[in-house]
Amino acid sequence: MNLKTTYLGLDLAHPIVPSASPLSENTDTARRLEDAGAPALVMYSLFEEQILDDQHRLDHFLEHGSHTFAEALTYFPEPDAYASANGEAYLEQIRRLKEHLKIPVIASLNGVSSGGWMSWAEKIEQAGADALELNIFYIPADFDHDPREIEEMYVNDVRAVRERTGLKIAVKIAPFFSSMSYMARRLEEAGADALVMFNRFYEPDFDIEQLQVKPRLKLSQSGDGLLALHWIAILRDHLKIDLAATGGIHDATDIVKALMAGADITMTASALLRRGPEHIQNLVIGLQRWMEEHEYVSVEQMKGSMSYAKVANPSAFERANYMKTLQSYRPERL
Ligand SMILES: Cc1cc2nc3c(=O)[nH]c(=O)nc-3n(C[C@H](O)[C@H](O)[C@H](O)COP(=O)(O)O)c2cc1C
């Protein structure tokens, strides 16, 4: 049985990859993932804010110092090249992981504005990462922000990072676009080599006693990724780039569904955080067992077998399903 797949030009032994999470912060934990069979590893993100915070502190320091030592300023590099303690620690972790692991390491850069943080794509490449995941996470709460400008911002981000690195780039996005298909194609045209679908929006909760908004991180459950599943099925045959499914991948059934929709790989974080790095082995065994029982000989054979390639009008198809779902429900107590 052949579980092999390819993603971002990487040959992977199977399609179950640990997604960005704190599991990659610790080298021993990352090695446990590798020992349990992870074919690659996506690192936790380096956030734009972490890099810029350092830069702002340095800006302040430079301005302050310039009153006393004006000539000293000329010795300082351009803002983009400023050292960032957070950034340097991140690069150090890439180097450490590369030194201790044999599997490919996909770094993750998380930002949205156009700016100096993008030059870290270059540094990430120099530090030895095998590919880059660019996570663009933006909550459009500004009433004056035209949606077309927001979409342009996404596209420009990808273009700008594309210009700064030769690494293959996966773009991790949320599903909240007026036209996901249009955006997916534009991101492909801008230079994305893969889409990672989808970012989770960690809705903070209201504390009604303290009248405060409190952060809340709820790990996902099996089946939480149905939205991604449908979008992957819609996009699969209209894009050339790779697709990764993230969100709610907890067992063999979740993996098979994502592959059949057309994903090249599945990514998992919550399941590994809940059950430990070794759980990846169970997922691989589960996938193998499912394939044996259903007489599939390869992952390639499964990939996209349930995509909407043959659906002439996916919008009408989804609308028909939507209507059928609502109309088929029968309340138990009436
Ligand atoms: C504790 C935690 C930390 C995470 N950190 C990151 C991160 O740094 N960057 C990122 O792109 N995604 C991050 N994620 C999102 C995961 O990579 C993943 O996309 C999401 O959790 C959905 O997958 P899951 O259902 O398997 O958890 C994090 C998730 C969790 C639970």
mmCIF file with all atom_site columns, C-alpha atoms in Angstrom, residues 69-279:
data_model
loop_
_atom_site.group_PDB
_atom_site.id
_atom_site.type_symbol
_atom_site.label_atom_id
_atom_site.label_alt_id
_atom_site.label_comp_id
_atom_site.label_asym_id
_atom_site.label_entity_id
_atom_site.label_seq_id
_atom_site.pdbx_PDB_ins_code
_atom_site.Cartn_x
_atom_site.Cartn_y
_atom_site.Cartn_z
_atom_site.occupancy
_atom_site.B_iso_or_equiv
_atom_site.pdbx_formal_charge
_atom_site.auth_seq_id
_atom_site.auth_comp_id
_atom_site.auth_asym_id
_atom_site.auth_atom_id
_atom_site.pdbx_PDB_model_num
ATOM 1   C CA . PHE A 1 69  ? 25.218  60.704 19.432  1.00 0.00 ? 69  PHE A CA 1
ATOM 2   C CA . ALA A 1 70  ? 23.813  61.879 16.135  1.00 0.00 ? 70  ALA A CA 1
ATOM 3   C CA . GLU A 1 71  ? 26.723  60.436 14.174  1.00 0.00 ? 71  GLU A CA 1
ATOM 4   C CA . ALA A 1 72  ? 26.156  57.022 15.771  1.00 0.00 ? 72  ALA A CA 1
ATOM 5   C CA . LEU A 1 73  ? 22.961  56.647 13.732  1.00 0.00 ? 73  LEU A CA 1
ATOM 6   C CA . THR A 1 74  ? 24.942  56.145 10.556  1.00 0.00 ? 74  THR A CA 1
ATOM 7   C CA . TYR A 1 75  ? 26.312  52.920 12.029  1.00 0.00 ? 75  TYR A CA 1
ATOM 8   C CA . PHE A 1 76  ? 22.881  51.414 12.375  1.00 0.00 ? 76  PHE A CA 1
ATOM 9   C CA . PRO A 1 77  ? 21.484  49.237 9.614   1.00 0.00 ? 77  PRO A CA 1
ATOM 10  C CA . GLU A 1 78  ? 18.224  49.928 7.771   1.00 0.00 ? 78  GLU A CA 1
ATOM 11  C CA . PRO A 1 79  ? 15.070  49.107 9.780   1.00 0.00 ? 79  PRO A CA 1
ATOM 12  C CA . ASP A 1 80  ? 14.418  45.904 7.846   1.00 0.00 ? 80  ASP A CA 1
ATOM 13  C CA . ALA A 1 81  ? 17.702  44.480 8.984   1.00 0.00 ? 81  ALA A CA 1
ATOM 14  C CA . TYR A 1 82  ? 17.207  45.281 12.665  1.00 0.00 ? 82  TYR A CA 1
ATOM 15  C CA . ALA A 1 83  ? 17.798  42.449 15.013  1.00 0.00 ? 83  ALA A CA 1
ATOM 16  C CA . SER A 1 84  ? 14.652  41.166 16.662  1.00 0.00 ? 84  SER A CA 1
ATOM 17  C CA . ALA A 1 85  ? 15.034  39.094 19.807  1.00 0.00 ? 85  ALA A CA 1
ATOM 18  C CA . ASN A 1 86  ? 11.843  37.165 19.007  1.00 0.00 ? 86  ASN A CA 1
ATOM 19  C CA . GLY A 1 87  ? 12.859  36.752 15.407  1.00 0.00 ? 87  GLY A CA 1
ATOM 20  C CA . GLU A 1 88  ? 16.359  35.606 16.277  1.00 0.00 ? 88  GLU A CA 1
ATOM 21  C CA . ALA A 1 89  ? 14.974  33.065 18.757  1.00 0.00 ? 89  ALA A CA 1
ATOM 22  C CA . TYR A 1 90  ? 12.704  31.768 15.998  1.00 0.00 ? 90  TYR A CA 1
ATOM 23  C CA . LEU A 1 91  ? 15.603  31.428 13.549  1.00 0.00 ? 91  LEU A CA 1
ATOM 24  C CA . GLU A 1 92  ? 17.566  29.639 16.247  1.00 0.00 ? 92  GLU A CA 1
ATOM 25  C CA . GLN A 1 93  ? 14.717  27.156 16.682  1.00 0.00 ? 93  GLN A CA 1
ATOM 26  C CA . ILE A 1 94  ? 14.680  26.498 12.907  1.00 0.00 ? 94  ILE A CA 1
ATOM 27  C CA . ARG A 1 95  ? 18.423  25.773 13.036  1.00 0.00 ? 95  ARG A CA 1
ATOM 28  C CA . ARG A 1 96  ? 17.979  23.514 16.074  1.00 0.00 ? 96  ARG A CA 1
ATOM 29  C CA . LEU A 1 97  ? 15.136  21.575 14.473  1.00 0.00 ? 97  LEU A CA 1
ATOM 30  C CA . LYS A 1 98  ? 17.106  21.204 11.242  1.00 0.00 ? 98  LYS A CA 1
ATOM 31  C CA . GLU A 1 99  ? 20.067  19.931 13.215  1.00 0.00 ? 99  GLU A CA 1
ATOM 32  C CA . HIS A 1 100 ? 18.074  17.364 15.192  1.00 0.00 ? 100 HIS A CA 1
ATOM 33  C CA . LEU A 1 101 ? 15.443  16.215 12.682  1.00 0.00 ? 101 LEU A CA 1
ATOM 34  C CA . LYS A 1 102 ? 15.661  14.462 9.344   1.00 0.00 ? 102 LYS A CA 1
ATOM 35  C CA . ILE A 1 103 ? 12.160  15.449 8.212   1.00 0.00 ? 103 ILE A CA 1
ATOM 36  C CA . PRO A 1 104 ? 11.458  18.736 6.374   1.00 0.00 ? 104 PRO A CA 1
ATOM 37  C CA . VAL A 1 105 ? 10.714  21.735 8.561   1.00 0.00 ? 105 VAL A CA 1
ATOM 38  C CA . ILE A 1 106 ? 8.100   24.193 7.322   1.00 0.00 ? 106 ILE A CA 1
ATOM 39  C CA . ALA A 1 107 ? 8.455   27.538 9.094   1.00 0.00 ? 107 ALA A CA 1
ATOM 40  C CA . SER A 1 108 ? 5.447   29.786 9.677   1.00 0.00 ? 108 SER A CA 1
ATOM 41  C CA . LEU A 1 109 ? 5.334   33.534 9.311   1.00 0.00 ? 109 LEU A CA 1
ATOM 42  C CA . ASN A 1 110 ? 2.162   35.171 10.522  1.00 0.00 ? 110 ASN A CA 1
ATOM 43  C CA . GLY A 1 111 ? 1.352   38.709 9.456   1.00 0.00 ? 111 GLY A CA 1
ATOM 44  C CA . VAL A 1 112 ? -0.887  40.965 7.488   1.00 0.00 ? 112 VAL A CA 1
ATOM 45  C CA . SER A 1 113 ? 0.496   44.484 6.937   1.00 0.00 ? 113 SER A CA 1
ATOM 46  C CA . SER A 1 114 ? 3.029   45.269 4.251   1.00 0.00 ? 114 SER A CA 1
ATOM 47  C CA . GLY A 1 115 ? 6.251   45.918 6.073   1.00 0.00 ? 115 GLY A CA 1
ATOM 48  C CA . GLY A 1 116 ? 9.598   44.945 7.499   1.00 0.00 ? 116 GLY A CA 1
ATOM 49  C CA . TRP A 1 117 ? 8.399   41.622 8.918   1.00 0.00 ? 117 TRP A CA 1
ATOM 50  C CA . MET A 1 118 ? 8.288   40.225 5.387   1.00 0.00 ? 118 MET A CA 1
ATOM 51  C CA . SER A 1 119 ? 12.057  40.343 5.115   1.00 0.00 ? 119 SER A CA 1
ATOM 52  C CA . TRP A 1 120 ? 12.051  37.576 7.735   1.00 0.00 ? 120 TRP A CA 1
ATOM 53  C CA . ALA A 1 121 ? 11.022  35.206 4.959   1.00 0.00 ? 121 ALA A CA 1
ATOM 54  C CA . GLU A 1 122 ? 14.559  35.606 3.632   1.00 0.00 ? 122 GLU A CA 1
ATOM 55  C CA . LYS A 1 123 ? 16.088  35.023 7.057   1.00 0.00 ? 123 LYS A CA 1
ATOM 56  C CA . ILE A 1 124 ? 13.908  31.959 7.549   1.00 0.00 ? 124 ILE A CA 1
ATOM 57  C CA . GLU A 1 125 ? 15.212  30.589 4.257   1.00 0.00 ? 125 GLU A CA 1
ATOM 58  C CA . GLN A 1 126 ? 18.798  31.305 5.272   1.00 0.00 ? 126 GLN A CA 1
ATOM 59  C CA . ALA A 1 127 ? 18.215  29.580 8.616   1.00 0.00 ? 127 ALA A CA 1
ATOM 60  C CA . GLY A 1 128 ? 17.504  26.389 6.662   1.00 0.00 ? 128 GLY A CA 1
ATOM 61  C CA . ALA A 1 129 ? 13.713  25.984 6.611   1.00 0.00 ? 129 ALA A CA 1
ATOM 62  C CA . ASP A 1 130 ? 12.513  23.689 3.828   1.00 0.00 ? 130 ASP A CA 1
ATOM 63  C CA . ALA A 1 131 ? 9.381   25.707 3.035   1.00 0.00 ? 131 ALA A CA 1
ATOM 64  C CA . LEU A 1 132 ? 7.322   28.557 4.429   1.00 0.00 ? 132 LEU A CA 1
ATOM 65  C CA . GLU A 1 133 ? 3.737   28.754 5.594   1.00 0.00 ? 133 GLU A CA 1
ATOM 66  C CA . LEU A 1 134 ? 2.440   32.293 5.434   1.00 0.00 ? 134 LEU A CA 1
ATOM 67  C CA . ASN A 1 135 ? -0.501  32.768 7.761   1.00 0.00 ? 135 ASN A CA 1
ATOM 68  C CA . ILE A 1 136 ? -2.563  35.831 6.882   1.00 0.00 ? 136 ILE A CA 1
ATOM 69  C CA . PHE A 1 137 ? -5.102  36.409 9.621   1.00 0.00 ? 137 PHE A CA 1
ATOM 70  C CA . TYR A 1 138 ? -7.027  39.649 9.523   1.00 0.00 ? 138 TYR A CA 1
ATOM 71  C CA . ILE A 1 139 ? -10.302 40.588 11.169  1.00 0.00 ? 139 ILE A CA 1
ATOM 72  C CA . PRO A 1 140 ? -11.899 43.304 9.020   1.00 0.00 ? 140 PRO A CA 1
ATOM 73  C CA . ALA A 1 141 ? -13.523 45.368 11.780  1.00 0.00 ? 141 ALA A CA 1
ATOM 74  C CA . ASP A 1 142 ? -12.795 48.766 10.233  1.00 0.00 ? 142 ASP A CA 1
ATOM 75  C CA . PHE A 1 143 ? -16.000 50.255 8.760   1.00 0.00 ? 143 PHE A CA 1
ATOM 76  C CA . ASP A 1 144 ? -14.034 52.225 6.165   1.00 0.00 ? 144 ASP A CA 1
ATOM 77  C CA . HIS A 1 145 ? -12.101 49.261 4.841   1.00 0.00 ? 145 HIS A CA 1
ATOM 78  C CA . ASP A 1 146 ? -13.325 48.375 1.359   1.00 0.00 ? 146 ASP A CA 1
ATOM 79  C CA . PRO A 1 147 ? -13.385 44.582 0.874   1.00 0.00 ? 147 PRO A CA 1
ATOM 80  C CA . ARG A 1 148 ? -11.514 44.956 -2.403  1.00 0.00 ? 148 ARG A CA 1
ATOM 81  C CA . GLU A 1 149 ? -8.662  46.666 -0.544  1.00 0.00 ? 149 GLU A CA 1
ATOM 82  C CA . ILE A 1 150 ? -8.578  43.817 1.950   1.00 0.00 ? 150 ILE A CA 1
ATOM 83  C CA . GLU A 1 151 ? -8.386  41.225 -0.805  1.00 0.00 ? 151 GLU A CA 1
ATOM 84  C CA . GLU A 1 152 ? -5.655  43.258 -2.483  1.00 0.00 ? 152 GLU A CA 1
ATOM 85  C CA . MET A 1 153 ? -3.749  43.266 0.801   1.00 0.00 ? 153 MET A CA 1
ATOM 86  C CA . TYR A 1 154 ? -3.765  39.456 0.892   1.00 0.00 ? 154 TYR A CA 1
ATOM 87  C CA . VAL A 1 155 ? -2.568  39.237 -2.680  1.00 0.00 ? 155 VAL A CA 1
ATOM 88  C CA . ASN A 1 156 ? 0.123   41.870 -2.142  1.00 0.00 ? 156 ASN A CA 1
ATOM 89  C CA . ASP A 1 157 ? 1.342   40.083 0.992   1.00 0.00 ? 157 ASP A CA 1
ATOM 90  C CA . VAL A 1 158 ? 1.829   36.874 -0.962  1.00 0.00 ? 158 VAL A CA 1
ATOM 91  C CA . ARG A 1 159 ? 3.510   38.702 -3.833  1.00 0.00 ? 159 ARG A CA 1
ATOM 92  C CA . ALA A 1 160 ? 5.847   40.562 -1.464  1.00 0.00 ? 160 ALA A CA 1
ATOM 93  C CA . VAL A 1 161 ? 6.885   37.422 0.389   1.00 0.00 ? 161 VAL A CA 1
ATOM 94  C CA . ARG A 1 162 ? 7.228   35.583 -2.946  1.00 0.00 ? 162 ARG A CA 1
ATOM 95  C CA . GLU A 1 163 ? 9.739   38.230 -4.056  1.00 0.00 ? 163 GLU A CA 1
ATOM 96  C CA . ARG A 1 164 ? 11.778  37.784 -0.898  1.00 0.00 ? 164 ARG A CA 1
ATOM 97  C CA . THR A 1 165 ? 12.286  34.053 -0.867  1.00 0.00 ? 165 THR A CA 1
ATOM 98  C CA . GLY A 1 166 ? 12.905  31.128 -3.155  1.00 0.00 ? 166 GLY A CA 1
ATOM 99  C CA . LEU A 1 167 ? 11.159  28.832 -0.675  1.00 0.00 ? 167 LEU A CA 1
ATOM 100 C CA . LYS A 1 168 ? 7.861   27.267 -1.640  1.00 0.00 ? 168 LYS A CA 1
ATOM 101 C CA . ILE A 1 169 ? 5.055   29.147 0.082   1.00 0.00 ? 169 ILE A CA 1
ATOM 102 C CA . ALA A 1 170 ? 1.837   27.759 1.532   1.00 0.00 ? 170 ALA A CA 1
ATOM 103 C CA . VAL A 1 171 ? -0.756  30.395 2.393   1.00 0.00 ? 171 VAL A CA 1
ATOM 104 C CA . LYS A 1 172 ? -2.983  29.703 5.385   1.00 0.00 ? 172 LYS A CA 1
ATOM 105 C CA . ILE A 1 173 ? -6.235  31.609 5.247   1.00 0.00 ? 173 ILE A CA 1
ATOM 106 C CA . ALA A 1 174 ? -9.652  31.855 6.839   1.00 0.00 ? 174 ALA A CA 1
ATOM 107 C CA . PRO A 1 175 ? -12.772 31.118 4.779   1.00 0.00 ? 175 PRO A CA 1
ATOM 108 C CA . PHE A 1 176 ? -14.314 34.573 5.197   1.00 0.00 ? 176 PHE A CA 1
ATOM 109 C CA . PHE A 1 177 ? -14.147 35.949 1.662   1.00 0.00 ? 177 PHE A CA 1
ATOM 110 C CA . SER A 1 178 ? -17.124 36.963 -0.462  1.00 0.00 ? 178 SER A CA 1
ATOM 111 C CA . SER A 1 179 ? -15.702 34.742 -3.177  1.00 0.00 ? 179 SER A CA 1
ATOM 112 C CA . MET A 1 180 ? -13.369 32.055 -1.899  1.00 0.00 ? 180 MET A CA 1
ATOM 113 C CA . SER A 1 181 ? -12.831 30.666 -5.417  1.00 0.00 ? 181 SER A CA 1
ATOM 114 C CA . TYR A 1 182 ? -11.787 34.045 -6.815  1.00 0.00 ? 182 TYR A CA 1
ATOM 115 C CA . MET A 1 183 ? -9.414  34.649 -3.886  1.00 0.00 ? 183 MET A CA 1
ATOM 116 C CA . ALA A 1 184 ? -7.902  31.188 -4.166  1.00 0.00 ? 184 ALA A CA 1
ATOM 117 C CA . ARG A 1 185 ? -7.101  31.770 -7.822  1.00 0.00 ? 185 ARG A CA 1
ATOM 118 C CA . ARG A 1 186 ? -5.641  35.214 -7.118  1.00 0.00 ? 186 ARG A CA 1
ATOM 119 C CA . LEU A 1 187 ? -3.426  33.821 -4.370  1.00 0.00 ? 187 LEU A CA 1
ATOM 120 C CA . GLU A 1 188 ? -2.250  31.141 -6.787  1.00 0.00 ? 188 GLU A CA 1
ATOM 121 C CA . GLU A 1 189 ? -1.463  33.803 -9.385  1.00 0.00 ? 189 GLU A CA 1
ATOM 122 C CA . ALA A 1 190 ? 0.384   35.866 -6.760  1.00 0.00 ? 190 ALA A CA 1
ATOM 123 C CA . GLY A 1 191 ? 2.806   33.002 -6.195  1.00 0.00 ? 191 GLY A CA 1
ATOM 124 C CA . ALA A 1 192 ? 1.316   30.731 -3.545  1.00 0.00 ? 192 ALA A CA 1
ATOM 125 C CA . ASP A 1 193 ? 2.387   27.107 -3.995  1.00 0.00 ? 193 ASP A CA 1
ATOM 126 C CA . ALA A 1 194 ? -0.297  25.779 -1.662  1.00 0.00 ? 194 ALA A CA 1
ATOM 127 C CA . LEU A 1 195 ? -3.335  26.839 0.319   1.00 0.00 ? 195 LEU A CA 1
ATOM 128 C CA . VAL A 1 196 ? -3.869  25.705 3.899   1.00 0.00 ? 196 VAL A CA 1
ATOM 129 C CA . MET A 1 197 ? -7.576  25.660 4.674   1.00 0.00 ? 197 MET A CA 1
ATOM 130 C CA . PHE A 1 198 ? -8.646  26.987 7.115   1.00 0.00 ? 198 PHE A CA 1
ATOM 131 C CA . ASN A 1 199 ? -7.430  29.187 9.928   1.00 0.00 ? 199 ASN A CA 1
ATOM 132 C CA . ARG A 1 200 ? -9.586  28.883 13.024  1.00 0.00 ? 200 ARG A CA 1
ATOM 133 C CA . PHE A 1 201 ? -11.005 32.037 14.518  1.00 0.00 ? 201 PHE A CA 1
ATOM 134 C CA . TYR A 1 202 ? -10.587 31.578 18.245  1.00 0.00 ? 202 TYR A CA 1
ATOM 135 C CA . GLU A 1 203 ? -13.743 33.362 19.327  1.00 0.00 ? 203 GLU A CA 1
ATOM 136 C CA . PRO A 1 204 ? -13.115 34.943 22.714  1.00 0.00 ? 204 PRO A CA 1
ATOM 137 C CA . ASP A 1 205 ? -15.923 34.514 25.242  1.00 0.00 ? 205 ASP A CA 1
ATOM 138 C CA . PHE A 1 206 ? -17.741 37.114 27.338  1.00 0.00 ? 206 PHE A CA 1
ATOM 139 C CA . ASP A 1 207 ? -17.304 36.974 31.107  1.00 0.00 ? 207 ASP A CA 1
ATOM 140 C CA . ILE A 1 208 ? -20.670 38.458 32.122  1.00 0.00 ? 208 ILE A CA 1
ATOM 141 C CA . GLU A 1 209 ? -19.729 38.685 35.822  1.00 0.00 ? 209 GLU A CA 1
ATOM 142 C CA . GLN A 1 210 ? -16.464 40.563 35.323  1.00 0.00 ? 210 GLN A CA 1
ATOM 143 C CA . LEU A 1 211 ? -17.733 42.349 32.186  1.00 0.00 ? 211 LEU A CA 1
ATOM 144 C CA . GLN A 1 212 ? -14.603 41.309 30.362  1.00 0.00 ? 212 GLN A CA 1
ATOM 145 C CA . VAL A 1 213 ? -13.748 39.573 27.131  1.00 0.00 ? 213 VAL A CA 1
ATOM 146 C CA . LYS A 1 214 ? -11.735 36.491 27.994  1.00 0.00 ? 214 LYS A CA 1
ATOM 147 C CA . PRO A 1 215 ? -9.523  34.509 25.642  1.00 0.00 ? 215 PRO A CA 1
ATOM 148 C CA . ARG A 1 216 ? -10.661 30.940 25.081  1.00 0.00 ? 216 ARG A CA 1
ATOM 149 C CA . LEU A 1 217 ? -8.867  28.212 23.249  1.00 0.00 ? 217 LEU A CA 1
ATOM 150 C CA . LYS A 1 218 ? -11.014 25.199 22.629  1.00 0.00 ? 218 LYS A CA 1
ATOM 151 C CA . LEU A 1 219 ? -9.315  22.316 20.886  1.00 0.00 ? 219 LEU A CA 1
ATOM 152 C CA . SER A 1 220 ? -11.219 21.023 17.892  1.00 0.00 ? 220 SER A CA 1
ATOM 153 C CA . GLN A 1 221 ? -13.294 17.852 17.592  1.00 0.00 ? 221 GLN A CA 1
ATOM 154 C CA . SER A 1 222 ? -13.409 15.262 14.860  1.00 0.00 ? 222 SER A CA 1
ATOM 155 C CA . GLY A 1 223 ? -15.481 16.568 11.976  1.00 0.00 ? 223 GLY A CA 1
ATOM 156 C CA . ASP A 1 224 ? -14.933 20.268 12.717  1.00 0.00 ? 224 ASP A CA 1
ATOM 157 C CA . GLY A 1 225 ? -13.364 20.705 9.277   1.00 0.00 ? 225 GLY A CA 1
ATOM 158 C CA . LEU A 1 226 ? -16.437 20.211 7.103   1.00 0.00 ? 226 LEU A CA 1
ATOM 159 C CA . LEU A 1 227 ? -16.272 23.749 5.706   1.00 0.00 ? 227 LEU A CA 1
ATOM 160 C CA . ALA A 1 228 ? -12.709 23.175 4.506   1.00 0.00 ? 228 ALA A CA 1
ATOM 161 C CA . LEU A 1 229 ? -13.767 19.823 3.087   1.00 0.00 ? 229 LEU A CA 1
ATOM 162 C CA . HIS A 1 230 ? -16.367 21.446 0.856   1.00 0.00 ? 230 HIS A CA 1
ATOM 163 C CA . TRP A 1 231 ? -14.082 24.239 -0.268  1.00 0.00 ? 231 TRP A CA 1
ATOM 164 C CA . ILE A 1 232 ? -11.297 21.803 -1.091  1.00 0.00 ? 232 ILE A CA 1
ATOM 165 C CA . ALA A 1 233 ? -13.784 19.749 -3.134  1.00 0.00 ? 233 ALA A CA 1
ATOM 166 C CA . ILE A 1 234 ? -14.862 22.888 -5.009  1.00 0.00 ? 234 ILE A CA 1
ATOM 167 C CA . LEU A 1 235 ? -11.369 24.259 -5.640  1.00 0.00 ? 235 LEU A CA 1
ATOM 168 C CA . ARG A 1 236 ? -9.440  21.041 -6.294  1.00 0.00 ? 236 ARG A CA 1
ATOM 169 C CA . ASP A 1 237 ? -9.854  20.764 -10.037 1.00 0.00 ? 237 ASP A CA 1
ATOM 170 C CA . HIS A 1 238 ? -9.602  24.468 -10.742 1.00 0.00 ? 238 HIS A CA 1
ATOM 171 C CA . LEU A 1 239 ? -6.232  25.116 -9.092  1.00 0.00 ? 239 LEU A CA 1
ATOM 172 C CA . LYS A 1 240 ? -2.825  23.667 -9.861  1.00 0.00 ? 240 LYS A CA 1
ATOM 173 C CA . ILE A 1 241 ? -1.382  24.337 -6.438  1.00 0.00 ? 241 ILE A CA 1
ATOM 174 C CA . ASP A 1 242 ? -1.373  21.958 -3.462  1.00 0.00 ? 242 ASP A CA 1
ATOM 175 C CA . LEU A 1 243 ? -4.147  21.975 -0.892  1.00 0.00 ? 243 LEU A CA 1
ATOM 176 C CA . ALA A 1 244 ? -3.789  21.173 2.802   1.00 0.00 ? 244 ALA A CA 1
ATOM 177 C CA . ALA A 1 245 ? -6.731  20.525 5.094   1.00 0.00 ? 245 ALA A CA 1
ATOM 178 C CA . THR A 1 246 ? -6.423  21.774 8.661   1.00 0.00 ? 246 THR A CA 1
ATOM 179 C CA . GLY A 1 247 ? -9.092  21.741 11.358  1.00 0.00 ? 247 GLY A CA 1
ATOM 180 C CA . GLY A 1 248 ? -10.861 18.789 12.956  1.00 0.00 ? 248 GLY A CA 1
ATOM 181 C CA . ILE A 1 249 ? -8.499  16.072 11.688  1.00 0.00 ? 249 ILE A CA 1
ATOM 182 C CA . HIS A 1 250 ? -8.672  13.548 14.530  1.00 0.00 ? 250 HIS A CA 1
ATOM 183 C CA . ASP A 1 251 ? -9.046  10.089 13.006  1.00 0.00 ? 251 ASP A CA 1
ATOM 184 C CA . ALA A 1 252 ? -8.745  8.040  9.834   1.00 0.00 ? 252 ALA A CA 1
ATOM 185 C CA . THR A 1 253 ? -12.234 9.025  8.669   1.00 0.00 ? 253 THR A CA 1
ATOM 186 C CA . ASP A 1 254 ? -11.378 12.739 8.861   1.00 0.00 ? 254 ASP A CA 1
ATOM 187 C CA . ILE A 1 255 ? -8.189  12.088 6.890   1.00 0.00 ? 255 ILE A CA 1
ATOM 188 C CA . VAL A 1 256 ? -9.894  9.999  4.206   1.00 0.00 ? 256 VAL A CA 1
ATOM 189 C CA . LYS A 1 257 ? -12.628 12.613 3.720   1.00 0.00 ? 257 LYS A CA 1
ATOM 190 C CA . ALA A 1 258 ? -10.082 15.423 3.279   1.00 0.00 ? 258 ALA A CA 1
ATOM 191 C CA . LEU A 1 259 ? -8.052  13.356 0.794   1.00 0.00 ? 259 LEU A CA 1
ATOM 192 C CA . MET A 1 260 ? -11.161 12.384 -1.156  1.00 0.00 ? 260 MET A CA 1
ATOM 193 C CA . ALA A 1 261 ? -12.184 16.045 -1.286  1.00 0.00 ? 261 ALA A CA 1
ATOM 194 C CA . GLY A 1 262 ? -8.828  16.696 -2.933  1.00 0.00 ? 262 GLY A CA 1
ATOM 195 C CA . ALA A 1 263 ? -6.354  17.609 -0.179  1.00 0.00 ? 263 ALA A CA 1
ATOM 196 C CA . ASP A 1 264 ? -2.712  16.687 -0.804  1.00 0.00 ? 264 ASP A CA 1
ATOM 197 C CA . ILE A 1 265 ? -2.078  16.520 2.910   1.00 0.00 ? 265 ILE A CA 1
ATOM 198 C CA . THR A 1 266 ? -3.992  16.761 6.157   1.00 0.00 ? 266 THR A CA 1
ATOM 199 C CA . MET A 1 267 ? -2.700  18.698 9.128   1.00 0.00 ? 267 MET A CA 1
ATOM 200 C CA . THR A 1 268 ? -3.426  18.073 12.743  1.00 0.00 ? 268 THR A CA 1
ATOM 201 C CA . ALA A 1 269 ? -2.811  20.040 15.946  1.00 0.00 ? 269 ALA A CA 1
ATOM 202 C CA . SER A 1 270 ? -5.612  19.499 18.498  1.00 0.00 ? 270 SER A CA 1
ATOM 203 C CA . ALA A 1 271 ? -5.468  15.692 18.291  1.00 0.00 ? 271 ALA A CA 1
ATOM 204 C CA . LEU A 1 272 ? -1.723  15.705 18.944  1.00 0.00 ? 272 LEU A CA 1
ATOM 205 C CA . LEU A 1 273 ? -2.000  18.302 21.714  1.00 0.00 ? 273 LEU A CA 1
ATOM 206 C CA . ARG A 1 274 ? -4.702  16.237 23.397  1.00 0.00 ? 274 ARG A CA 1
ATOM 207 C CA . ARG A 1 275 ? -3.209  12.763 22.949  1.00 0.00 ? 275 ARG A CA 1
ATOM 208 C CA . GLY A 1 276 ? 0.502   13.477 22.606  1.00 0.00 ? 276 GLY A CA 1
ATOM 209 C CA . PRO A 1 277 ? 2.950   13.368 19.678  1.00 0.00 ? 277 PRO A CA 1
ATOM 210 C CA . GLU A 1 278 ? 2.834   9.546  19.500  1.00 0.00 ? 278 GLU A CA 1
ATOM 211 C CA . HIS A 1 279 ? -0.792  9.739  18.342  1.00 0.00 ? 279 HIS A CA 1
#
